[in-house]
PDB file of C-alpha atoms and ligand atoms in Angstrom:
ATOM      1  CA  UNK A   1     -16.367  -3.165  -9.730  1.00 85.00           C
ATOM      2  CA  UNK A   2     -15.644  -0.554  -7.103  1.00 96.00           C
ATOM      3  CA  UNK A   3     -17.609  -0.937  -3.898  1.00 98.00           C
ATOM      4  CA  UNK A   4     -17.509   2.408  -2.077  1.00 98.00           C
ATOM      5  CA  UNK A   5     -17.817   2.586   1.702  1.00 98.00           C
ATOM      6  CA  UNK A   6     -18.271   6.112   3.036  1.00 98.00           C
ATOM      7  CA  UNK A   7     -17.239   6.837   6.603  1.00 98.00           C
ATOM      8  CA  UNK A   8     -16.915   9.925   8.749  1.00 98.00           C
ATOM      9  CA  UNK A   9     -13.223  10.187   9.449  1.00 98.00           C
ATOM     10  CA  UNK A  10      -9.852   8.460   9.676  1.00 98.00           C
ATOM     11  CA  UNK A  11     -10.722   6.442  12.796  1.00 98.00           C
ATOM     12  CA  UNK A  12     -13.887   5.057  11.222  1.00 98.00           C
ATOM     13  CA  UNK A  13     -11.982   4.318   8.017  1.00 98.00           C
ATOM     14  CA  UNK A  14      -9.449   2.299  10.012  1.00 98.00           C
ATOM     15  CA  UNK A  15     -12.238   0.406  11.828  1.00 98.00           C
ATOM     16  CA  UNK A  16     -13.932  -0.484   8.527  1.00 98.00           C
ATOM     17  CA  UNK A  17     -10.637  -1.471   6.929  1.00 98.00           C
ATOM     18  CA  UNK A  18      -9.949  -3.826   9.823  1.00 98.00           C
ATOM     19  CA  UNK A  19     -13.405  -5.390   9.397  1.00 98.00           C
ATOM     20  CA  UNK A  20     -12.615  -6.116   5.746  1.00 98.00           C
ATOM     21  CA  UNK A  21      -9.077  -7.315   6.505  1.00 98.00           C
ATOM     22  CA  UNK A  22     -10.165  -9.616   9.335  1.00 98.00           C
ATOM     23  CA  UNK A  23     -11.597 -12.172   6.883  1.00 98.00           C
ATOM     24  CA  UNK A  24      -8.114 -12.577   5.426  1.00 98.00           C
ATOM     25  CA  UNK A  25      -6.213 -13.021   8.688  1.00 98.00           C
ATOM     26  CA  UNK A  26      -6.251 -16.793   8.369  1.00 98.00           C
ATOM     27  CA  UNK A  27      -3.596 -19.479   7.813  1.00 98.00           C
ATOM     28  CA  UNK A  28      -2.434 -19.697   4.212  1.00 98.00           C
ATOM     29  CA  UNK A  29      -3.533 -16.207   3.232  1.00 98.00           C
ATOM     30  CA  UNK A  30      -1.263 -13.805   1.362  1.00 99.00           C
ATOM     31  CA  UNK A  31      -1.563 -10.124   2.241  1.00 99.00           C
ATOM     32  CA  UNK A  32      -0.426  -7.235   0.056  1.00 99.00           C
ATOM     33  CA  UNK A  33       0.697  -4.449   2.386  1.00 98.00           C
ATOM     34  CA  UNK A  34       1.258  -0.727   1.988  1.00 98.00           C
ATOM     35  CA  UNK A  35       3.108   2.097   3.712  1.00 97.00           C
ATOM     36  CA  UNK A  36       2.333   5.772   4.231  1.00 95.00           C
ATOM     37  CA  UNK A  37       0.209   7.397   6.949  1.00 95.00           C
ATOM     38  CA  UNK A  38      -3.013   5.859   5.647  1.00 98.00           C
ATOM     39  CA  UNK A  39      -2.624   2.238   6.849  1.00 98.00           C
ATOM     40  CA  UNK A  40      -1.289   3.135  10.332  1.00 98.00           C
ATOM     41  CA  UNK A  41      -4.737   2.979  11.984  1.00 98.00           C
ATOM     42  CA  UNK A  42      -5.411  -0.401  10.385  1.00 99.00           C
ATOM     43  CA  UNK A  43      -2.019  -1.760  11.480  1.00 99.00           C
ATOM     44  CA  UNK A  44      -2.674  -0.589  15.060  1.00 98.00           C
ATOM     45  CA  UNK A  45      -5.956  -2.535  14.993  1.00 98.00           C
ATOM     46  CA  UNK A  46      -4.226  -5.637  13.601  1.00 98.00           C
ATOM     47  CA  UNK A  47      -1.655  -5.454  16.413  1.00 98.00           C
ATOM     48  CA  UNK A  48      -4.376  -5.026  19.052  1.00 98.00           C
ATOM     49  CA  UNK A  49      -6.305  -7.967  17.613  1.00 98.00           C
ATOM     50  CA  UNK A  50      -3.151 -10.103  17.649  1.00 98.00           C
ATOM     51  CA  UNK A  51      -2.533  -9.205  21.296  1.00 98.00           C
ATOM     52  CA  UNK A  52      -6.113  -9.539  22.514  1.00 98.00           C
ATOM     53  CA  UNK A  53      -7.549 -12.295  20.323  1.00 98.00           C
ATOM     54  CA  UNK A  54      -4.288 -14.139  19.584  1.00 98.00           C
ATOM     55  CA  UNK A  55      -4.884 -13.927  15.828  1.00 98.00           C
ATOM     56  CA  UNK A  56      -1.775 -15.586  14.444  1.00 98.00           C
ATOM     57  CA  UNK A  57       0.295 -14.601  11.410  1.00 98.00           C
ATOM     58  CA  UNK A  58       2.553 -17.659  11.679  1.00 98.00           C
ATOM     59  CA  UNK A  59       1.115 -19.098   8.455  1.00 98.00           C
ATOM     60  CA  UNK A  60       0.430 -15.803   6.677  1.00 98.00           C
ATOM     61  CA  UNK A  61       2.706 -14.333   4.035  1.00 98.00           C
ATOM     62  CA  UNK A  62       2.923 -10.730   2.906  1.00 98.00           C
ATOM     63  CA  UNK A  63       4.305  -8.696   0.036  1.00 98.00           C
ATOM     64  CA  UNK A  64       4.813  -4.966   0.360  1.00 98.00           C
ATOM     65  CA  UNK A  65       4.230  -2.621  -2.521  1.00 98.00           C
ATOM     66  CA  UNK A  66       7.365  -0.554  -2.693  1.00 98.00           C
ATOM     67  CA  UNK A  67      10.635   0.731  -1.271  1.00 98.00           C
ATOM     68  CA  UNK A  68      12.834   3.786  -1.758  1.00 98.00           C
ATOM     69  CA  UNK A  69      15.984   3.282  -3.825  1.00 98.00           C
ATOM     70  CA  UNK A  70      19.220   3.792  -1.944  1.00 96.00           C
ATOM     71  CA  UNK A  71      17.973   4.020   1.660  1.00 96.00           C
ATOM     72  CA  UNK A  72      19.584   1.417   3.913  1.00 95.00           C
ATOM     73  CA  UNK A  73      16.977  -0.766   5.649  1.00 95.00           C
ATOM     74  CA  UNK A  74      18.246   0.639   8.960  1.00 96.00           C
ATOM     75  CA  UNK A  75      17.059   4.129   7.900  1.00 96.00           C
ATOM     76  CA  UNK A  76      13.868   4.853   9.894  1.00 96.00           C
ATOM     77  CA  UNK A  77      12.043   6.035   6.752  1.00 97.00           C
ATOM     78  CA  UNK A  78      12.861   2.966   4.688  1.00 98.00           C
ATOM     79  CA  UNK A  79       9.650   1.062   4.096  1.00 98.00           C
ATOM     80  CA  UNK A  80      11.371  -2.027   5.512  1.00 98.00           C
ATOM     81  CA  UNK A  81      11.895  -0.170   8.835  1.00 98.00           C
ATOM     82  CA  UNK A  82       8.377   1.316   8.682  1.00 98.00           C
ATOM     83  CA  UNK A  83       6.788  -2.117   8.316  1.00 98.00           C
ATOM     84  CA  UNK A  84       8.846  -3.633  11.107  1.00 98.00           C
ATOM     85  CA  UNK A  85       8.169  -0.723  13.484  1.00 98.00           C
ATOM     86  CA  UNK A  86       4.436  -0.517  12.827  1.00 98.00           C
ATOM     87  CA  UNK A  87       3.471  -4.126  12.197  1.00 98.00           C
ATOM     88  CA  UNK A  88       5.925  -6.981  11.683  1.00 98.00           C
ATOM     89  CA  UNK A  89       7.759  -6.623  15.021  1.00 98.00           C
ATOM     90  CA  UNK A  90       4.434  -6.579  16.895  1.00 98.00           C
ATOM     91  CA  UNK A  91       2.828  -9.684  15.384  1.00 98.00           C
ATOM     92  CA  UNK A  92       4.104 -13.240  14.879  1.00 98.00           C
ATOM     93  CA  UNK A  93       4.694 -13.127  11.127  1.00 98.00           C
ATOM     94  CA  UNK A  94       7.909 -14.920  10.176  1.00 98.00           C
ATOM     95  CA  UNK A  95      10.670 -12.648   8.865  1.00 97.00           C
ATOM     96  CA  UNK A  96      11.118 -14.886   5.807  1.00 98.00           C
ATOM     97  CA  UNK A  97       7.401 -14.582   4.988  1.00 98.00           C
ATOM     98  CA  UNK A  98       7.213 -10.776   5.202  1.00 98.00           C
ATOM     99  CA  UNK A  99       8.531  -9.502   1.893  1.00 98.00           C
ATOM    100  CA  UNK A 100       9.491  -5.902   1.196  1.00 98.00           C
ATOM    101  CA  UNK A 101      11.143  -5.175  -2.149  1.00 98.00           C
ATOM    102  CA  UNK A 102      14.770  -4.142  -1.826  1.00 97.00           C
ATOM    103  CA  UNK A 103      15.901  -0.739  -3.023  1.00 98.00           C
ATOM    104  CA  UNK A 104      19.557  -1.733  -2.676  1.00 98.00           C
ATOM    105  CA  UNK A 105      21.684  -3.826  -5.022  1.00 95.00           C
ATOM    106  CA  UNK A 106      23.542  -3.816  -8.335  1.00 93.00           C
ATOM    107  CA  UNK A 107      20.678  -4.972 -10.522  1.00 97.00           C
ATOM    108  CA  UNK A 108      17.396  -3.599  -9.234  1.00 97.00           C
ATOM    109  CA  UNK A 109      15.492  -4.509 -12.405  1.00 96.00           C
ATOM    110  CA  UNK A 110      16.568  -8.178 -12.085  1.00 97.00           C
ATOM    111  CA  UNK A 111      15.528  -8.133  -8.424  1.00 98.00           C
ATOM    112  CA  UNK A 112      12.199  -6.619  -9.439  1.00 98.00           C
ATOM    113  CA  UNK A 113      11.580  -9.493 -11.858  1.00 98.00           C
ATOM    114  CA  UNK A 114      12.304 -11.981  -9.066  1.00 98.00           C
ATOM    115  CA  UNK A 115       9.832 -10.143  -6.812  1.00 98.00           C
ATOM    116  CA  UNK A 116       7.101 -10.506  -9.450  1.00 98.00           C
ATOM    117  CA  UNK A 117       7.943 -14.205  -9.831  1.00 98.00           C
ATOM    118  CA  UNK A 118       7.552 -14.688  -6.060  1.00 98.00           C
ATOM    119  CA  UNK A 119       4.162 -12.967  -6.155  1.00 98.00           C
ATOM    120  CA  UNK A 120       3.094 -15.137  -9.104  1.00 98.00           C
ATOM    121  CA  UNK A 121       3.900 -18.188  -6.969  1.00 98.00           C
ATOM    122  CA  UNK A 122       1.924 -16.827  -3.996  1.00 98.00           C
ATOM    123  CA  UNK A 123      -0.941 -14.771  -5.420  1.00 98.00           C
ATOM    124  CA  UNK A 124      -2.081 -11.965  -3.156  1.00 98.00           C
ATOM    125  CA  UNK A 125      -5.505 -12.519  -1.565  1.00 98.00           C
ATOM    126  CA  UNK A 126      -6.029  -8.913  -0.536  1.00 99.00           C
ATOM    127  CA  UNK A 127      -3.976  -5.911  -1.568  1.00 99.00           C
ATOM    128  CA  UNK A 128      -4.140  -2.883   0.685  1.00 98.00           C
ATOM    129  CA  UNK A 129      -3.616   0.469  -1.034  1.00 98.00           C
ATOM    130  CA  UNK A 130      -3.422   4.141  -0.197  1.00 98.00           C
ATOM    131  CA  UNK A 131      -3.572   6.749  -2.927  1.00 98.00           C
ATOM    132  CA  UNK A 132      -1.197   9.587  -3.732  1.00 95.00           C
ATOM    133  CA  UNK A 133      -2.570  13.091  -4.135  1.00 94.00           C
ATOM    134  CA  UNK A 134      -1.651  12.738  -7.838  1.00 94.00           C
ATOM    135  CA  UNK A 135      -3.596   9.462  -8.116  1.00 97.00           C
ATOM    136  CA  UNK A 136      -0.590   7.175  -7.761  1.00 96.00           C
ATOM    137  CA  UNK A 137      -0.895   3.703  -6.281  1.00 98.00           C
ATOM    138  CA  UNK A 138       2.252   2.270  -4.702  1.00 98.00           C
ATOM    139  CA  UNK A 139       4.815   4.435  -6.546  1.00 97.00           C
ATOM    140  CA  UNK A 140       3.157   4.125  -9.952  1.00 97.00           C
ATOM    141  CA  UNK A 141       3.113   7.754 -10.956  1.00 95.00           C
ATOM    142  CA  UNK A 142       0.850   9.231 -13.666  1.00 96.00           C
ATOM    143  CA  UNK A 143       1.819   7.838 -17.065  1.00 97.00           C
ATOM    144  CA  UNK A 144       2.933   4.426 -15.786  1.00 97.00           C
ATOM    145  CA  UNK A 145       1.719   1.702 -18.196  1.00 98.00           C
ATOM    146  CA  UNK A 146      -1.218  -0.288 -16.843  1.00 98.00           C
ATOM    147  CA  UNK A 147       0.541  -3.552 -17.743  1.00 98.00           C
ATOM    148  CA  UNK A 148       3.741  -2.722 -15.815  1.00 98.00           C
ATOM    149  CA  UNK A 149       5.446  -5.250 -13.566  1.00 98.00           C
ATOM    150  CA  UNK A 150       7.627  -4.396 -10.575  1.00 98.00           C
ATOM    151  CA  UNK A 151      10.149  -1.795 -11.700  1.00 98.00           C
ATOM    152  CA  UNK A 152      12.379   1.123 -10.740  1.00 98.00           C
ATOM    153  CA  UNK A 153      10.741   4.512 -11.091  1.00 97.00           C
ATOM    154  CA  UNK A 154      11.457   8.212 -10.675  1.00 96.00           C
ATOM    155  CA  UNK A 155       9.169   9.876  -8.134  1.00 95.00           C
ATOM    156  CA  UNK A 156       6.959  12.731  -9.296  1.00 92.00           C
ATOM    157  CA  UNK A 157       7.816  16.188  -7.996  1.00 94.00           C
ATOM    158  CA  UNK A 158       4.477  16.289  -6.108  1.00 92.00           C
ATOM    159  CA  UNK A 159       5.225  12.940  -4.417  1.00 92.00           C
ATOM    160  CA  UNK A 160       8.656  14.141  -3.308  1.00 95.00           C
ATOM    161  CA  UNK A 161       6.966  17.222  -1.806  1.00 94.00           C
ATOM    162  CA  UNK A 162       4.215  15.126  -0.156  1.00 91.00           C
ATOM    163  CA  UNK A 163       6.767  12.795   1.429  1.00 93.00           C
ATOM    164  CA  UNK A 164       9.076  15.595   2.558  1.00 95.00           C
ATOM    165  CA  UNK A 165       7.347  15.543   5.958  1.00 94.00           C
ATOM    166  CA  UNK A 166       8.955  12.194   6.703  1.00 94.00           C
ATOM    167  CA  UNK A 167      12.428  13.578   5.961  1.00 96.00           C
ATOM    168  CA  UNK A 168      12.665  16.596   8.328  1.00 96.00           C
ATOM    169  CA  UNK A 169      10.786  18.666   5.713  1.00 96.00           C
ATOM    170  CA  UNK A 170      14.062  18.752   3.798  1.00 96.00           C
ATOM    171  CA  UNK A 171      13.391  18.053   0.133  1.00 95.00           C
ATOM    172  CA  UNK A 172      17.048  17.219  -0.516  1.00 95.00           C
ATOM    173  CA  UNK A 173      16.756  14.237   1.850  1.00 95.00           C
ATOM    174  CA  UNK A 174      13.822  12.597   0.022  1.00 96.00           C
ATOM    175  CA  UNK A 175      14.940   9.769  -2.284  1.00 97.00           C
ATOM    176  CA  UNK A 176      14.109  10.510  -5.918  1.00 97.00           C
ATOM    177  CA  UNK A 177      13.601   6.906  -7.020  1.00 97.00           C
ATOM    178  CA  UNK A 178      11.769   3.851  -5.776  1.00 97.00           C
ATOM    179  CA  UNK A 179      11.200   0.196  -6.583  1.00 98.00           C
ATOM    180  CA  UNK A 180       7.495  -0.404  -6.920  1.00 98.00           C
ATOM    181  CA  UNK A 181       5.124  -3.195  -7.761  1.00 98.00           C
ATOM    182  CA  UNK A 182       3.719  -2.341 -11.162  1.00 98.00           C
ATOM    183  CA  UNK A 183       0.103  -1.632 -11.917  1.00 98.00           C
ATOM    184  CA  UNK A 184      -0.098  -5.026 -13.630  1.00 98.00           C
ATOM    185  CA  UNK A 185       1.283  -6.662 -10.467  1.00 98.00           C
ATOM    186  CA  UNK A 186      -1.256  -4.904  -8.245  1.00 98.00           C
ATOM    187  CA  UNK A 187      -4.151  -5.803 -10.560  1.00 98.00           C
ATOM    188  CA  UNK A 188      -3.358  -9.527 -10.139  1.00 98.00           C
ATOM    189  CA  UNK A 189      -4.471  -9.407  -6.489  1.00 98.00           C
ATOM    190  CA  UNK A 190      -7.748 -11.230  -5.933  1.00 98.00           C
ATOM    191  CA  UNK A 191      -9.190  -8.401  -3.817  1.00 98.00           C
ATOM    192  CA  UNK A 192      -8.149  -4.793  -3.398  1.00 98.00           C
ATOM    193  CA  UNK A 193      -8.829  -2.554  -0.408  1.00 99.00           C
ATOM    194  CA  UNK A 194      -8.025   1.127  -0.900  1.00 99.00           C
ATOM    195  CA  UNK A 195      -8.307   3.666   1.911  1.00 99.00           C
ATOM    196  CA  UNK A 196      -8.421   7.408   1.194  1.00 98.00           C
ATOM    197  CA  UNK A 197      -8.843  10.048   3.860  1.00 98.00           C
ATOM    198  CA  UNK A 198      -8.349  13.793   4.037  1.00 98.00           C
ATOM    199  CA  UNK A 199      -9.086  16.709   1.741  1.00 98.00           C
ATOM    200  CA  UNK A 200      -5.837  16.452  -0.219  1.00 96.00           C
ATOM    201  CA  UNK A 201      -7.026  13.100  -1.636  1.00 98.00           C
ATOM    202  CA  UNK A 202     -10.423  14.419  -2.840  1.00 98.00           C
ATOM    203  CA  UNK A 203      -9.414  15.128  -6.451  1.00 98.00           C
ATOM    204  CA  UNK A 204      -7.540  11.823  -6.791  1.00 98.00           C
ATOM    205  CA  UNK A 205     -10.572   9.958  -5.381  1.00 98.00           C
ATOM    206  CA  UNK A 206     -12.878  11.648  -7.869  1.00 98.00           C
ATOM    207  CA  UNK A 207     -10.554  10.865 -10.792  1.00 98.00           C
ATOM    208  CA  UNK A 208     -10.182   7.249  -9.629  1.00 98.00           C
ATOM    209  CA  UNK A 209     -13.910   6.594  -9.333  1.00 98.00           C
ATOM    210  CA  UNK A 210     -15.604   8.950 -11.792  1.00 98.00           C
ATOM    211  CA  UNK A 211     -12.849   9.819 -14.246  1.00 97.00           C
ATOM    212  CA  UNK A 212     -11.925   8.029 -17.436  1.00 98.00           C
ATOM    213  CA  UNK A 213      -9.749   4.929 -17.106  1.00 98.00           C
ATOM    214  CA  UNK A 214      -6.548   6.619 -18.101  1.00 98.00           C
ATOM    215  CA  UNK A 215      -2.863   6.260 -17.286  1.00 98.00           C
ATOM    216  CA  UNK A 216      -2.915   9.940 -16.265  1.00 98.00           C
ATOM    217  CA  UNK A 217      -4.670   8.733 -13.091  1.00 98.00           C
ATOM    218  CA  UNK A 218      -3.036   5.395 -12.180  1.00 98.00           C
ATOM    219  CA  UNK A 219      -5.757   4.524  -9.623  1.00 98.00           C
ATOM    220  CA  UNK A 220      -8.466   4.743 -12.324  1.00 98.00           C
ATOM    221  CA  UNK A 221      -7.316   1.290 -13.496  1.00 98.00           C
ATOM    222  CA  UNK A 222      -9.114  -0.105 -10.439  1.00 98.00           C
ATOM    223  CA  UNK A 223     -12.424   0.450 -12.268  1.00 98.00           C
ATOM    224  CA  UNK A 224     -11.379  -2.606 -14.312  1.00 98.00           C
ATOM    225  CA  UNK A 225     -10.749  -4.863 -11.309  1.00 98.00           C
ATOM    226  CA  UNK A 226     -13.564  -7.253 -10.350  1.00 97.00           C
ATOM    227  CA  UNK A 227     -13.240  -6.857  -6.596  1.00 98.00           C
ATOM    228  CA  UNK A 228     -12.283  -3.467  -5.174  1.00 98.00           C
ATOM    229  CA  UNK A 229     -13.429  -1.875  -1.940  1.00 98.00           C
ATOM    230  CA  UNK A 230     -12.682   1.829  -1.485  1.00 98.00           C
ATOM    231  CA  UNK A 231     -13.115   3.304   1.990  1.00 99.00           C
ATOM    232  CA  UNK A 232     -13.398   7.113   1.881  1.00 98.00           C
ATOM    233  CA  UNK A 233     -13.934   9.593   4.656  1.00 98.00           C
ATOM    234  CA  UNK A 234     -16.060  12.714   4.249  1.00 98.00           C
ATOM    235  CA  UNK A 235     -13.139  14.976   3.322  1.00 98.00           C
ATOM    236  CA  UNK A 236     -11.795  12.613   0.655  1.00 98.00           C
ATOM    237  CA  UNK A 237     -15.300  12.043  -0.757  1.00 98.00           C
ATOM    238  CA  UNK A 238     -16.085  15.757  -0.951  1.00 98.00           C
ATOM    239  CA  UNK A 239     -15.855  15.987  -4.764  1.00 98.00           C
ATOM    240  CA  UNK A 240     -17.785  12.781  -5.536  1.00 97.00           C
ATOM    241  CA  UNK A 241     -21.194  13.132  -7.189  1.00 94.00           C
TER     242      UNK A 241
HETATM  243  C1  GLP B   1       3.284   7.020  -0.732  1.00 77.83           C
HETATM  244  C2  GLP B   1       3.287   5.488  -1.014  1.00 77.83           C
HETATM  245  C3  GLP B   1       1.913   5.005  -1.365  1.00 77.83           C
HETATM  246  C4  GLP B   1       0.910   5.699  -0.478  1.00 77.83           C
HETATM  247  C5  GLP B   1       0.831   7.160  -0.846  1.00 77.83           C
HETATM  248  C6  GLP B   1      -0.003   7.982   0.104  1.00 77.83           C
HETATM  249  O1  GLP B   1       4.282   7.738  -1.310  1.00 77.83           O
HETATM  250  N1  GLP B   1       4.241   4.984  -1.940  1.00 77.83           N
HETATM  251  O2  GLP B   1       1.857   3.590  -1.253  1.00 77.83           O
HETATM  252  O3  GLP B   1      -0.372   5.139  -0.655  1.00 77.83           O
HETATM  253  O4  GLP B   1       2.099   7.701  -1.089  1.00 77.83           O
HETATM  254  O5  GLP B   1       0.632   8.207   1.322  1.00 77.83           O
HETATM  255  P1  GLP B   1      -0.128   8.619   2.633  1.00 77.83           P
HETATM  256  O6  GLP B   1      -0.884   7.405   3.072  1.00 77.83           O
HETATM  257  O7  GLP B   1       0.947   8.982   3.623  1.00 77.83           O
HETATM  258  O8  GLP B   1      -1.019   9.741   2.285  1.00 77.83           O
END
């Protein structure tokens, strides 16, 4: 069941997302975290809440969705660096509890299997998601099987273009592959919170909510999940009935 919350703009979306997330910022909880521009407002609110209200992450664990293949973790656009810069370094989560899949190593598929095994041992209480303009969730591009586990994937041409802005607008600098939690992995989360803002997400939002459940729109699988909240701003909701 998809519960849709409509808000005015990005700031309101971030406020609402924090309200939902707040219930899960408790000892023992497992958070599923995401990268991209979308969660930045939420992360800023989590940091502020940690500073002002002393909300502690000392007994919270997290699993990130994805990572580029081949970028060293010291690269500012690696998702490892992104998470540390925007969240982990500003709260008291323990380094060993904040998991980001690795895009480096000799056997990425074996590492991916281990990542899924770790998640199976610590099921995710709430998975935060953004959505790609092509309907992808994490880096599960159109056509990815709904039962997929964590795996290595090629990025769609449109995703490479979308993410170019993080790499000096130089398409040749954007990695072409990523390690990503699979759609099956994401669907195991007990709750899912997806945020979509801006006009370039409007078609993907419509396909996710009103379209057929079809691998052509990876996010449409969420219609099958029992507990999904989608926060959409006016621009992203523009094509909804
Ligand atoms: C990225 C990430 C996704 C993210 C999406 C949208 O490539 N792999 O997890 O949700 O694309 O990004 P943004 O939030 O910057 O629009």
